[in-house]
Amino acid sequence: MPLLPDPVRRFAAWCVVLLLVAGVGWVAIRLCGELRTAVVPVLLALLGTALLGPLYRWMVRAKLNASLAAALTCVAVVAVVGGAVYIVVAALVDTGDQIIASLRDAANAVARHFGAAGTGLDDLAANSRKLLEKFGGTAVSNVISGVSIVGETIAIAVLALLLVFFFLRDSHRALTALRTLAPGDTADLMEAMARRAFEAIEGFMRGTTLIALIDAVCITIGLLILRVPGAVGLGALVFVSAYIPYLGAFLSGAVSVLVALADRGFVIALWALGVVLAVQVLEGHVLQPAIQSRTVQMHPAVVMLTITAGASVAGILGMLLAVPLTAAFFGVVGELRTRYEERS
């Protein structure tokens, strides 16, 4: 006769399984952290492949050579990303001094209306240039470390771009290799899991890109109507930051409002804030349910927790990778559940 009843033994078995999964996950995260220079380009290349796959397949259907199609796709992404970064940086550099001056004027207004309560804001705005210079001096003193980080970032970007080329061109070979390495008779299951995971990533990237494009166009039109300088660059910033759910929209919206405050004054800044909020309401209540629900079915609470966990593990890069990787995990779990239900 067993010492423990069945429910207790089942509970203990599940606890052991959860501990094993947690232990394996912790070891995997530690290894990825140690090998981040190799792991990060692979993950970024998977996202890029999922995003650029339709363009590559269109070129192949147009009778282009596979290598040429992959190369043209990589050239296109370099041109688009490089152009977007240049436009954003140019817009922010041109209006940087105006933003600081507007913040100082706003702090002075607060100080006049609220007395001592606004003095701290006034001091912060007045000393913002000194704070920037202080942080700049710290960065200069650590120039060797900064050069190392820049070099590592460039190496990761170049390696990721090369991997995108090979992933696009040789995607059919990956499935063949996976089936060859699969143990026993699990080749079909491994292929199905891989396809579901990649479809989830592809759906996330496709849906996010469409939503980002709509957000960027709407905000750009609104800023152009308000005659905010650098409206096209700010729209590009909205598009790029949209790949970090929730937080990216907040940051890009804050920058847009600050630029409007710097050049056009408080009233136009309020109108710009209204435009940003209206677009975010459109995204949250119309675009997200209509688009993302068809590609990746993830509750907003799960998305926010995933972003928080990704940020704690790998910072900004973790926030970027957390949601698509979680979507891939849910895709694999969905495939396993479907097969289990079919057998039962």
Coordinates of C-alpha atoms in Angstrom, one line a residue, residues 43-275:
L43 CA 17.5 35.5 -32.6
L44 CA 17.6 38.8 -34.5
A45 CA 18.1 36.9 -37.7
L46 CA 15.1 34.7 -37.0
L47 CA 13.0 37.9 -36.5
G48 CA 14.3 39.4 -39.6
T49 CA 13.7 36.2 -41.6
A50 CA 10.1 36.1 -40.4
L51 CA 9.6 39.7 -41.3
L52 CA 11.3 39.6 -44.7
G53 CA 10.1 36.1 -45.8
P54 CA 7.2 37.4 -47.8
L55 CA 9.4 39.8 -49.8
Y56 CA 11.9 37.1 -50.5
R57 CA 9.3 34.6 -51.6
W58 CA 7.7 37.2 -53.9
M59 CA 11.1 37.7 -55.6
V60 CA 11.6 34.0 -56.0
R61 CA 8.2 33.6 -57.6
A62 CA 9.2 36.4 -59.9
K63 CA 11.9 34.0 -61.2
L64 CA 14.9 35.6 -59.4
N65 CA 17.8 33.4 -58.3
A66 CA 17.4 32.5 -54.6
S67 CA 20.8 34.0 -53.7
L68 CA 20.1 37.2 -55.6
A69 CA 16.6 37.5 -54.0
A70 CA 18.1 37.0 -50.5
A71 CA 20.8 39.6 -51.2
L72 CA 18.3 42.1 -52.5
T73 CA 16.2 41.6 -49.5
C74 CA 19.1 42.2 -47.2
V75 CA 20.0 45.4 -49.1
A76 CA 16.5 46.6 -48.8
V77 CA 16.4 46.1 -45.1
V78 CA 19.7 47.9 -44.7
A79 CA 18.4 50.9 -46.7
V80 CA 15.2 51.1 -44.8
V81 CA 16.7 50.7 -41.3
G82 CA 19.6 53.0 -42.1
G83 CA 17.3 55.7 -43.6
A84 CA 14.9 55.5 -40.6
V85 CA 17.8 55.8 -38.1
Y86 CA 19.3 58.8 -40.0
I87 CA 15.9 60.6 -40.2
V88 CA 15.2 60.1 -36.5
V89 CA 18.7 61.2 -35.3
A90 CA 18.7 64.2 -37.6
A91 CA 15.2 65.3 -36.4
L92 CA 16.2 64.9 -32.7
V93 CA 19.6 66.7 -33.2
D94 CA 18.0 69.6 -34.9
T95 CA 15.5 70.2 -32.1
G96 CA 17.6 69.1 -29.1
D97 CA 18.4 72.7 -28.0
Q98 CA 14.8 73.8 -28.5
I99 CA 13.5 70.9 -26.4
I100 CA 15.8 71.9 -23.5
A101 CA 14.8 75.6 -23.8
S102 CA 11.1 74.7 -23.9
L103 CA 11.5 72.5 -20.8
R104 CA 13.2 75.4 -19.0
D105 CA 10.3 77.8 -20.0
A106 CA 7.8 75.2 -18.8
A107 CA 9.6 74.8 -15.5
N108 CA 9.7 78.6 -15.1
A109 CA 5.9 78.7 -15.7
V110 CA 5.4 76.0 -13.1
A111 CA 7.6 77.8 -10.6
R112 CA 5.6 81.0 -11.1
H113 CA 2.3 79.3 -10.5
F114 CA 3.3 76.9 -7.7
G115 CA 6.2 78.7 -6.0
A116 CA 8.5 76.4 -4.2
A117 CA 6.9 73.3 -5.6
G118 CA 8.1 74.3 -9.1
T119 CA 11.5 75.5 -8.0
G120 CA 13.0 72.0 -8.3
L121 CA 11.7 71.6 -11.8
D122 CA 13.2 75.0 -12.7
D123 CA 16.5 74.0 -11.3
L124 CA 16.4 70.7 -13.1
A125 CA 15.7 72.4 -16.4
A126 CA 18.3 75.1 -15.8
N127 CA 21.0 72.6 -15.0
S128 CA 20.0 70.1 -17.7
R129 CA 22.9 71.2 -19.9
K130 CA 25.3 70.7 -16.9
L131 CA 23.9 67.3 -16.2
L132 CA 24.4 66.3 -19.9
E133 CA 27.9 67.6 -19.8
K134 CA 28.6 65.6 -16.6
F135 CA 27.3 62.4 -18.1
G136 CA 29.3 63.2 -21.2
G137 CA 32.4 63.5 -19.2
T138 CA 31.8 60.2 -17.6
A139 CA 31.3 58.6 -21.0
V140 CA 34.6 60.1 -22.2
S141 CA 36.4 58.7 -19.2
N142 CA 35.1 55.3 -20.1
V143 CA 35.8 55.6 -23.8
I144 CA 37.5 52.2 -24.1
S145 CA 34.4 50.5 -22.7
G146 CA 32.2 52.5 -25.0
V147 CA 34.3 51.6 -28.1
S148 CA 34.1 47.9 -27.0
I149 CA 30.3 48.1 -26.8
V150 CA 30.0 49.8 -30.1
G151 CA 32.3 47.2 -31.8
E152 CA 30.3 44.4 -30.3
T153 CA 27.0 46.0 -31.5
I154 CA 28.3 46.4 -35.0
A155 CA 29.6 42.8 -35.0
I156 CA 26.2 41.5 -33.9
A157 CA 24.4 43.6 -36.5
V158 CA 26.6 42.4 -39.4
L159 CA 26.4 38.8 -38.3
A160 CA 22.6 39.0 -37.9
L161 CA 22.4 40.4 -41.5
L162 CA 24.5 37.6 -42.9
L163 CA 22.5 35.1 -41.0
V164 CA 19.3 36.6 -42.5
F165 CA 20.7 36.0 -45.9
F166 CA 21.5 32.4 -45.3
F167 CA 18.2 31.7 -43.4
L168 CA 16.3 33.1 -46.4
R169 CA 18.2 31.3 -49.0
D170 CA 18.6 27.9 -47.2
S171 CA 15.4 27.7 -45.2
H172 CA 14.4 24.4 -46.9
R173 CA 17.7 22.9 -45.8
A174 CA 16.9 23.7 -42.2
L175 CA 13.9 21.5 -42.1
T176 CA 15.8 18.7 -43.8
A177 CA 18.5 18.9 -41.2
L178 CA 16.0 19.0 -38.3
R179 CA 14.3 15.9 -39.6
T180 CA 17.7 14.2 -39.9
L181 CA 18.7 15.1 -36.3
A182 CA 15.3 14.2 -34.8
P183 CA 15.5 11.0 -32.6
G184 CA 13.4 8.0 -33.5
D185 CA 10.1 8.6 -35.2
T186 CA 9.7 12.2 -33.9
A187 CA 10.7 13.8 -37.2
D188 CA 7.1 14.8 -38.1
L189 CA 6.5 16.2 -34.6
M190 CA 9.7 18.2 -34.6
E191 CA 8.9 19.6 -38.0
A192 CA 5.4 20.5 -37.0
M193 CA 6.7 22.2 -33.8
A194 CA 9.3 24.2 -35.7
R195 CA 6.7 25.3 -38.3
R196 CA 4.2 26.4 -35.6
A197 CA 6.9 28.3 -33.7
F198 CA 8.1 30.1 -36.8
E199 CA 4.5 30.8 -37.9
A200 CA 3.9 32.4 -34.6
I201 CA 7.0 34.6 -34.9
E202 CA 6.1 35.5 -38.5
G203 CA 2.6 36.4 -37.5
F204 CA 3.8 38.6 -34.6
M205 CA 6.3 40.4 -36.9
R206 CA 3.8 40.8 -39.7
G207 CA 1.0 42.1 -37.4
T208 CA 3.4 44.4 -35.5
T209 CA 4.8 45.8 -38.8
L210 CA 1.3 46.6 -40.1
I211 CA 0.2 48.2 -36.9
A212 CA 3.5 50.2 -36.7
L213 CA 3.0 51.4 -40.2
I214 CA -0.5 52.6 -39.6
D215 CA 0.5 54.3 -36.3
A216 CA 3.5 56.0 -38.0
V217 CA 1.4 57.3 -40.9
C218 CA -1.4 58.6 -38.7
I219 CA 1.0 60.4 -36.3
T220 CA 3.1 61.8 -39.1
I221 CA 0.0 63.2 -40.8
G222 CA -1.1 64.8 -37.5
L223 CA 2.3 66.3 -36.8
L224 CA 2.5 67.6 -40.4
I225 CA -0.9 69.3 -39.9
L226 CA 0.3 70.9 -36.7
R227 CA 3.5 71.9 -38.5
V228 CA 5.8 70.2 -36.0
P229 CA 9.4 70.1 -37.3
G230 CA 10.9 66.7 -38.1
A231 CA 7.4 65.1 -38.4
V232 CA 8.7 62.5 -40.9
G233 CA 11.6 61.6 -38.5
L234 CA 9.2 61.3 -35.6
G235 CA 7.0 59.1 -37.6
A236 CA 10.0 56.9 -38.4
L237 CA 10.7 56.8 -34.6
V238 CA 7.1 55.7 -34.0
F239 CA 7.5 52.9 -36.6
V240 CA 10.8 51.6 -35.2
S241 CA 9.7 51.8 -31.5
A242 CA 6.5 49.9 -32.2
Y243 CA 8.4 46.6 -32.1
I244 CA 8.6 47.1 -28.3
P245 CA 4.9 46.8 -27.3
Y246 CA 3.5 49.5 -25.0
L247 CA 6.8 51.0 -23.9
G248 CA 7.9 51.9 -27.4
A249 CA 4.6 53.8 -28.0
F250 CA 5.1 55.7 -24.8
L251 CA 8.6 56.7 -25.6
S252 CA 8.0 57.7 -29.2
G253 CA 4.9 59.7 -28.1
A254 CA 6.8 61.5 -25.4
V255 CA 9.5 62.5 -27.9
S256 CA 6.9 63.8 -30.4
V257 CA 5.2 65.9 -27.7
L258 CA 8.6 67.3 -26.5
V259 CA 9.5 68.3 -30.1
A260 CA 6.1 70.0 -30.5
L261 CA 6.6 71.8 -27.2
A262 CA 10.1 72.9 -28.2
D263 CA 9.1 74.5 -31.5
R264 CA 5.4 75.2 -31.5
G265 CA 4.6 76.0 -27.9
F266 CA 2.4 74.6 -25.1
V267 CA -1.0 74.6 -27.0
I268 CA 0.4 72.8 -30.1
A269 CA 2.1 70.3 -27.7
L270 CA -1.3 69.5 -26.2
W271 CA -2.7 69.0 -29.7
A272 CA 0.2 66.7 -30.5
L273 CA -0.5 64.8 -27.3
G274 CA -4.1 64.4 -28.4
V275 CA -3.0 63.0 -31.7

